[in-house]
Coordinates of N, CA and C and ligand atoms in Angstrom, one line a residue:
M1 N 124.3 164.6 108.8 CA 125.1 164.9 110.0 C 125.6 163.5 110.6
K2 N 126.9 163.3 110.6 CA 127.4 162.0 111.0 C 128.6 162.3 111.9
D3 N 128.7 161.5 113.0 CA 129.8 161.6 113.9 C 130.8 160.4 113.5
A4 N 132.0 160.8 113.1 CA 133.0 159.8 112.6 C 133.3 158.7 113.7
N5 N 133.1 159.0 114.9 CA 133.5 158.0 116.0 C 132.3 157.2 116.5
C6 N 131.1 157.5 115.9 CA 129.9 156.9 116.4 C 129.6 155.5 115.7
I7 N 129.4 154.5 116.5 CA 129.2 153.2 116.0 C 127.8 153.1 115.2
F8 N 126.8 153.8 115.7 CA 125.5 153.7 115.0 C 125.6 154.5 113.7
C9 N 126.3 155.6 113.7 CA 126.5 156.3 112.4 C 127.2 155.5 111.4
K10 N 128.2 154.7 111.9 CA 128.9 153.8 111.0 C 128.0 152.7 110.4
I11 N 127.1 152.2 111.3 CA 126.1 151.1 110.8 C 125.2 151.8 109.8
I12 N 124.7 153.0 110.1 CA 123.7 153.6 109.2 C 124.4 153.9 107.8
A13 N 125.7 154.2 107.9 CA 126.4 154.6 106.6 C 126.9 153.3 105.9
G14 N 126.6 152.1 106.5 CA 127.0 150.9 105.9 C 128.5 150.6 106.0
E15 N 129.2 151.3 106.9 CA 130.7 151.1 107.1 C 130.9 149.9 108.0
I16 N 129.9 149.5 108.8 CA 129.9 148.3 109.6 C 128.8 147.5 109.1
P17 N 129.0 146.2 108.7 CA 127.9 145.4 108.1 C 126.8 145.2 109.2
G18 N 125.6 145.2 108.7 CA 124.5 145.1 109.5 C 123.3 145.0 108.6
E19 N 122.3 144.2 109.1 CA 121.1 144.0 108.3 C 120.0 144.9 108.9
P20 N 119.7 146.0 108.3 CA 118.6 146.8 108.8 C 117.3 146.1 108.7
V21 N 116.5 146.1 109.7 CA 115.1 145.4 109.6 C 114.1 146.4 109.1
Y22 N 114.5 147.7 109.1 CA 113.6 148.7 108.6 C 114.4 149.9 108.2
Q23 N 114.1 150.6 107.2 CA 114.7 151.9 106.9 C 113.8 152.8 106.1
D24 N 113.9 154.1 106.4 CA 113.2 155.1 105.6 C 114.1 156.3 105.5
D25 N 113.6 157.4 105.0 CA 114.5 158.6 104.8 C 115.1 159.1 106.1
A26 N 114.4 158.9 107.2 CA 114.9 159.5 108.5 C 115.3 158.5 109.5
V27 N 114.9 157.2 109.4 CA 115.0 156.2 110.5 C 115.6 154.9 109.9
V28 N 116.5 154.3 110.8 CA 117.0 152.9 110.5 C 116.7 152.1 111.7
A29 N 116.3 150.8 111.6 CA 116.1 149.9 112.7 C 117.0 148.7 112.5
I30 N 117.7 148.3 113.6 CA 118.6 147.1 113.5 C 118.2 146.2 114.7
R31 N 118.7 145.0 114.7 CA 118.6 144.1 115.8 C 119.7 144.4 116.8
D32 N 119.4 144.4 118.1 CA 120.4 144.6 119.1 C 121.4 143.4 119.1
I33 N 122.7 143.8 119.2 CA 123.8 142.8 119.1 C 123.7 141.9 120.4
N34 N 123.2 142.4 121.4 CA 123.1 141.6 122.7 C 121.7 141.6 123.2
P35 N 120.8 140.9 122.5 CA 119.4 141.0 122.8 C 119.0 140.6 124.2
Q36 N 118.1 141.4 124.8 CA 117.6 141.2 126.2 C 116.2 140.5 126.1
A37 N 115.7 140.2 124.9 CA 114.4 139.6 124.8 C 114.4 139.0 123.3
P38 N 113.5 138.1 123.1 CA 113.4 137.5 121.7 C 113.3 138.5 120.6
V39 N 112.6 139.6 120.9 CA 112.6 140.7 120.0 C 113.3 141.9 120.7
H40 N 114.4 142.3 120.1 CA 115.1 143.5 120.7 C 115.7 144.3 119.5
L41 N 114.9 145.3 119.2 CA 115.3 146.2 118.0 C 115.7 147.5 118.6
L42 N 116.6 148.2 117.8 CA 117.0 149.5 118.1 C 116.6 150.4 116.9
I43 N 115.9 151.5 117.2 CA 115.4 152.4 116.2 C 116.2 153.7 116.3
L44 N 116.9 154.0 115.2 CA 117.8 155.1 115.2 C 117.5 156.1 114.2
P45 N 117.6 157.4 114.6 CA 117.5 158.5 113.6 C 118.8 158.4 112.7
R46 N 118.6 158.7 111.4 CA 119.8 158.7 110.5 C 120.8 159.8 110.9
T47 N 120.2 160.9 111.4 CA 121.1 162.0 111.8 C 121.6 161.8 113.2
H48 N 122.9 162.2 113.4 CA 123.5 161.9 114.7 C 122.9 162.9 115.7
L49 N 122.4 162.4 116.8 CA 121.9 163.2 117.9 C 122.3 162.4 119.2
A50 N 123.0 163.0 120.1 CA 123.7 162.3 121.1 C 122.7 161.6 122.1
S51 N 121.6 162.2 122.4 CA 120.7 161.7 123.4 C 119.4 162.4 123.3
L52 N 118.4 161.8 124.1 CA 117.1 162.6 124.2 C 117.4 163.9 124.9
A53 N 118.2 163.9 125.8 CA 118.5 165.2 126.6 C 119.1 166.2 125.6
A54 N 119.8 165.8 124.6 CA 120.5 166.7 123.7 C 119.5 167.2 122.6
A55 N 118.3 166.6 122.6 CA 117.4 167.0 121.5 C 116.8 168.4 121.8
T56 N 116.4 169.1 120.7 CA 115.8 170.4 120.8 C 114.3 170.3 120.6
P57 N 113.5 171.3 120.8 CA 112.1 171.2 120.5 C 111.9 170.9 119.0
E58 N 112.8 171.3 118.1 CA 112.6 171.0 116.7 C 112.9 169.5 116.4
D59 N 113.6 168.8 117.3 CA 113.8 167.4 117.1 C 112.6 166.5 117.5
M60 N 111.6 167.1 118.1 CA 110.5 166.3 118.7 C 109.7 165.5 117.7
P61 N 109.5 166.1 116.5 CA 108.8 165.3 115.4 C 109.6 164.0 115.1
L62 N 110.9 164.2 115.1 CA 111.8 163.0 114.8 C 111.7 162.0 115.9
V63 N 111.7 162.5 117.2 CA 111.5 161.5 118.3 C 110.2 160.8 118.2
C64 N 109.1 161.5 117.8 CA 107.8 160.9 117.6 C 107.9 159.8 116.5
R65 N 108.7 160.2 115.5 CA 108.8 159.2 114.4 C 109.5 157.9 114.8
L66 N 110.5 158.0 115.7 CA 111.1 156.8 116.3 C 110.1 156.0 117.0
V67 N 109.2 156.6 117.8 CA 108.2 155.9 118.5 C 107.2 155.3 117.5
Q68 N 106.9 156.0 116.5 CA 106.0 155.5 115.4 C 106.6 154.2 114.8
V69 N 107.9 154.2 114.5 CA 108.5 153.1 113.9 C 108.5 151.9 114.9
A70 N 108.7 152.2 116.2 CA 108.6 151.1 117.2 C 107.2 150.5 117.2
W71 N 106.2 151.3 117.1 CA 104.8 150.8 117.1 C 104.6 150.0 115.8
L72 N 105.1 150.4 114.7 CA 105.0 149.7 113.4 C 105.7 148.3 113.5
L73 N 106.9 148.3 114.0 CA 107.7 147.1 114.1 C 107.2 146.1 115.1
A74 N 106.6 146.6 116.2 CA 106.0 145.7 117.2 C 104.9 144.9 116.5
A75 N 104.1 145.5 115.6 CA 103.1 144.8 114.9 C 103.8 143.8 113.9
K76 N 104.8 144.3 113.2 CA 105.5 143.5 112.2 C 106.2 142.3 112.8
E77 N 106.7 142.5 114.0 CA 107.4 141.4 114.7 C 106.4 140.5 115.6
K78 N 105.1 140.9 115.5 CA 104.1 140.1 116.1 C 104.1 140.0 117.6
V79 N 104.5 141.1 118.2 CA 104.4 141.2 119.7 C 103.4 142.2 120.1
A80 N 102.7 142.9 119.2 CA 101.8 144.0 119.6 C 100.7 143.5 120.5
Q81 N 100.1 142.3 120.2 CA 99.0 141.8 120.9 C 99.4 141.4 122.3
R82 N 100.6 140.7 122.4 CA 101.1 140.2 123.7 C 101.6 141.3 124.6
G83 N 102.1 142.3 124.0 CA 102.7 143.5 124.8 C 104.2 143.6 124.6
Y84 N 104.7 144.7 124.8 CA 106.1 145.0 124.6 C 106.5 146.3 125.4
R85 N 107.8 146.6 125.3 CA 108.3 147.7 126.0 C 109.1 148.6 125.1
V86 N 108.9 149.9 125.2 CA 109.7 150.9 124.4 C 110.5 151.7 125.4
V87 N 111.8 151.8 125.2 CA 112.7 152.4 126.2 C 113.6 153.4 125.5
I88 N 113.8 154.5 126.1 CA 114.9 155.4 125.7 C 115.8 155.7 126.9
N89 N 117.0 155.2 126.9 CA 118.0 155.6 128.0 C 118.6 156.9 127.6
S90 N 118.7 157.8 128.5 CA 119.4 159.1 128.2 C 120.4 159.5 129.3
G91 N 121.6 159.6 128.9 CA 122.6 160.2 129.8 C 123.1 159.1 130.8
P92 N 124.1 159.5 131.6 CA 124.8 158.6 132.5 C 123.9 157.9 133.5
E93 N 123.0 158.7 134.2 CA 122.1 158.1 135.1 C 121.0 157.3 134.5
G94 N 120.8 157.6 133.2 CA 119.8 156.8 132.4 C 120.4 155.5 131.9
D95 N 121.7 155.3 132.2 CA 122.5 154.2 131.7 C 122.6 154.1 130.2
Q96 N 122.6 155.2 129.5 CA 122.9 155.2 128.1 C 124.3 154.8 127.8
V97 N 124.5 153.9 126.9 CA 125.9 153.4 126.6 C 126.4 154.0 125.3
V98 N 125.5 153.9 124.3 CA 125.9 154.4 122.9 C 125.3 155.8 122.8
P99 N 126.2 156.8 122.6 CA 125.7 158.2 122.5 C 125.2 158.6 121.2
H100 N 124.2 157.9 120.7 CA 123.4 158.2 119.4 C 122.0 157.8 119.8
L101 N 121.1 158.8 119.9 CA 119.8 158.6 120.3 C 119.2 157.3 119.7
H102 N 118.5 156.5 120.5 CA 117.9 155.3 120.0 C 116.8 154.8 120.9
V103 N 115.8 154.2 120.3 CA 114.7 153.6 121.0 C 114.8 152.1 121.0
H104 N 114.7 151.5 122.2 CA 114.7 150.1 122.3 C 113.3 149.6 122.1
L105 N 113.1 148.6 121.3 CA 111.8 147.8 121.3 C 112.1 146.4 121.8
L106 N 111.4 146.1 122.9 CA 111.7 144.8 123.6 C 110.3 144.0 123.6
G107 N 110.4 142.8 123.2 CA 109.1 142.0 123.3 C 109.4 140.5 123.1
G108 N 108.4 139.7 123.3 CA 108.5 138.2 123.1 C 108.7 137.5 124.3
R109 N 108.8 138.1 125.4 CA 108.8 137.5 126.7 C 108.2 138.4 127.8
H110 N 107.8 137.9 128.9 CA 107.3 138.8 129.9 C 108.4 139.6 130.5
L111 N 108.3 140.9 130.4 CA 109.4 141.8 130.9 C 109.1 142.2 132.3
S112 N 109.6 141.3 133.2 CA 109.5 141.6 134.6 C 110.5 142.6 135.1
G113 N 110.2 143.2 136.2 CA 111.1 144.3 136.7 C 110.6 145.6 136.2
R114 N 109.8 146.3 137.0 CA 109.3 147.5 136.6 C 110.3 148.6 136.7
I115 N 110.3 149.5 135.7 CA 111.1 150.7 135.8 C 110.0 151.8 135.4
G116 N 109.7 152.7 136.3 CA 108.7 153.7 136.1 C 107.4 153.3 136.7
Ligands
AMP1 P1 121.9 152.0 125.5 O1 122.4 151.4 126.8 O2 120.5 152.5 125.6 O3 122.9 153.1 125.0 O4 121.9 150.8 124.5 C1 122.9 150.5 123.6 C2 122.6 149.2 122.9 O5 123.3 149.1 121.7 C3 122.9 148.0 123.8 O6 121.7 147.2 124.0 C4 123.9 147.2 122.9 O7 123.7 145.8 123.0 C5 123.6 147.7 121.5 N1 124.7 147.7 120.6 C6 126.0 148.1 120.8 N2 126.7 147.9 119.7 C7 125.9 147.4 118.7 C8 126.0 147.0 117.4 N3 127.2 147.1 116.7 N4 124.9 146.5 116.7 C9 123.8 146.4 117.4 N5 123.6 146.7 118.7 C10 124.6 147.2 119.3
ZN2 ZN1 125.8 158.7 115.5

């Protein structure tokens, strides 16, 4: 399931060059083009899903898988001991910009400014 106008679908399909830092049958991770921290990865499901809000109960194992990959990559990027942040922005008031579900993994600096 691919959305022809979706930038993350194009990256996943290899239509826009990009170096995935991780991929498996369901998930692709890339470096954010505008990093907000020394480690800023985006963990994407291969299937197009507009947002967390658009997910169904059946999508929840996939959402868990995205968090699992964030956990894995935090260790691989060596920020697990120091600490990191995992963020999902959903919808307009969640300030989601790209409408393809993704998990941000941020680390490598002190993330000041609490949200939540
Ligand atoms: P969000 O606000 O949660 O939708 O986050 C979208 C993120 O995608 C932002 O942090 C952007 O910097 C990032 N982004 C947009 N286009 C690209 C791209 N072509 N490659 C990598 N990251 C991108
Ligand atoms: Zn997409």
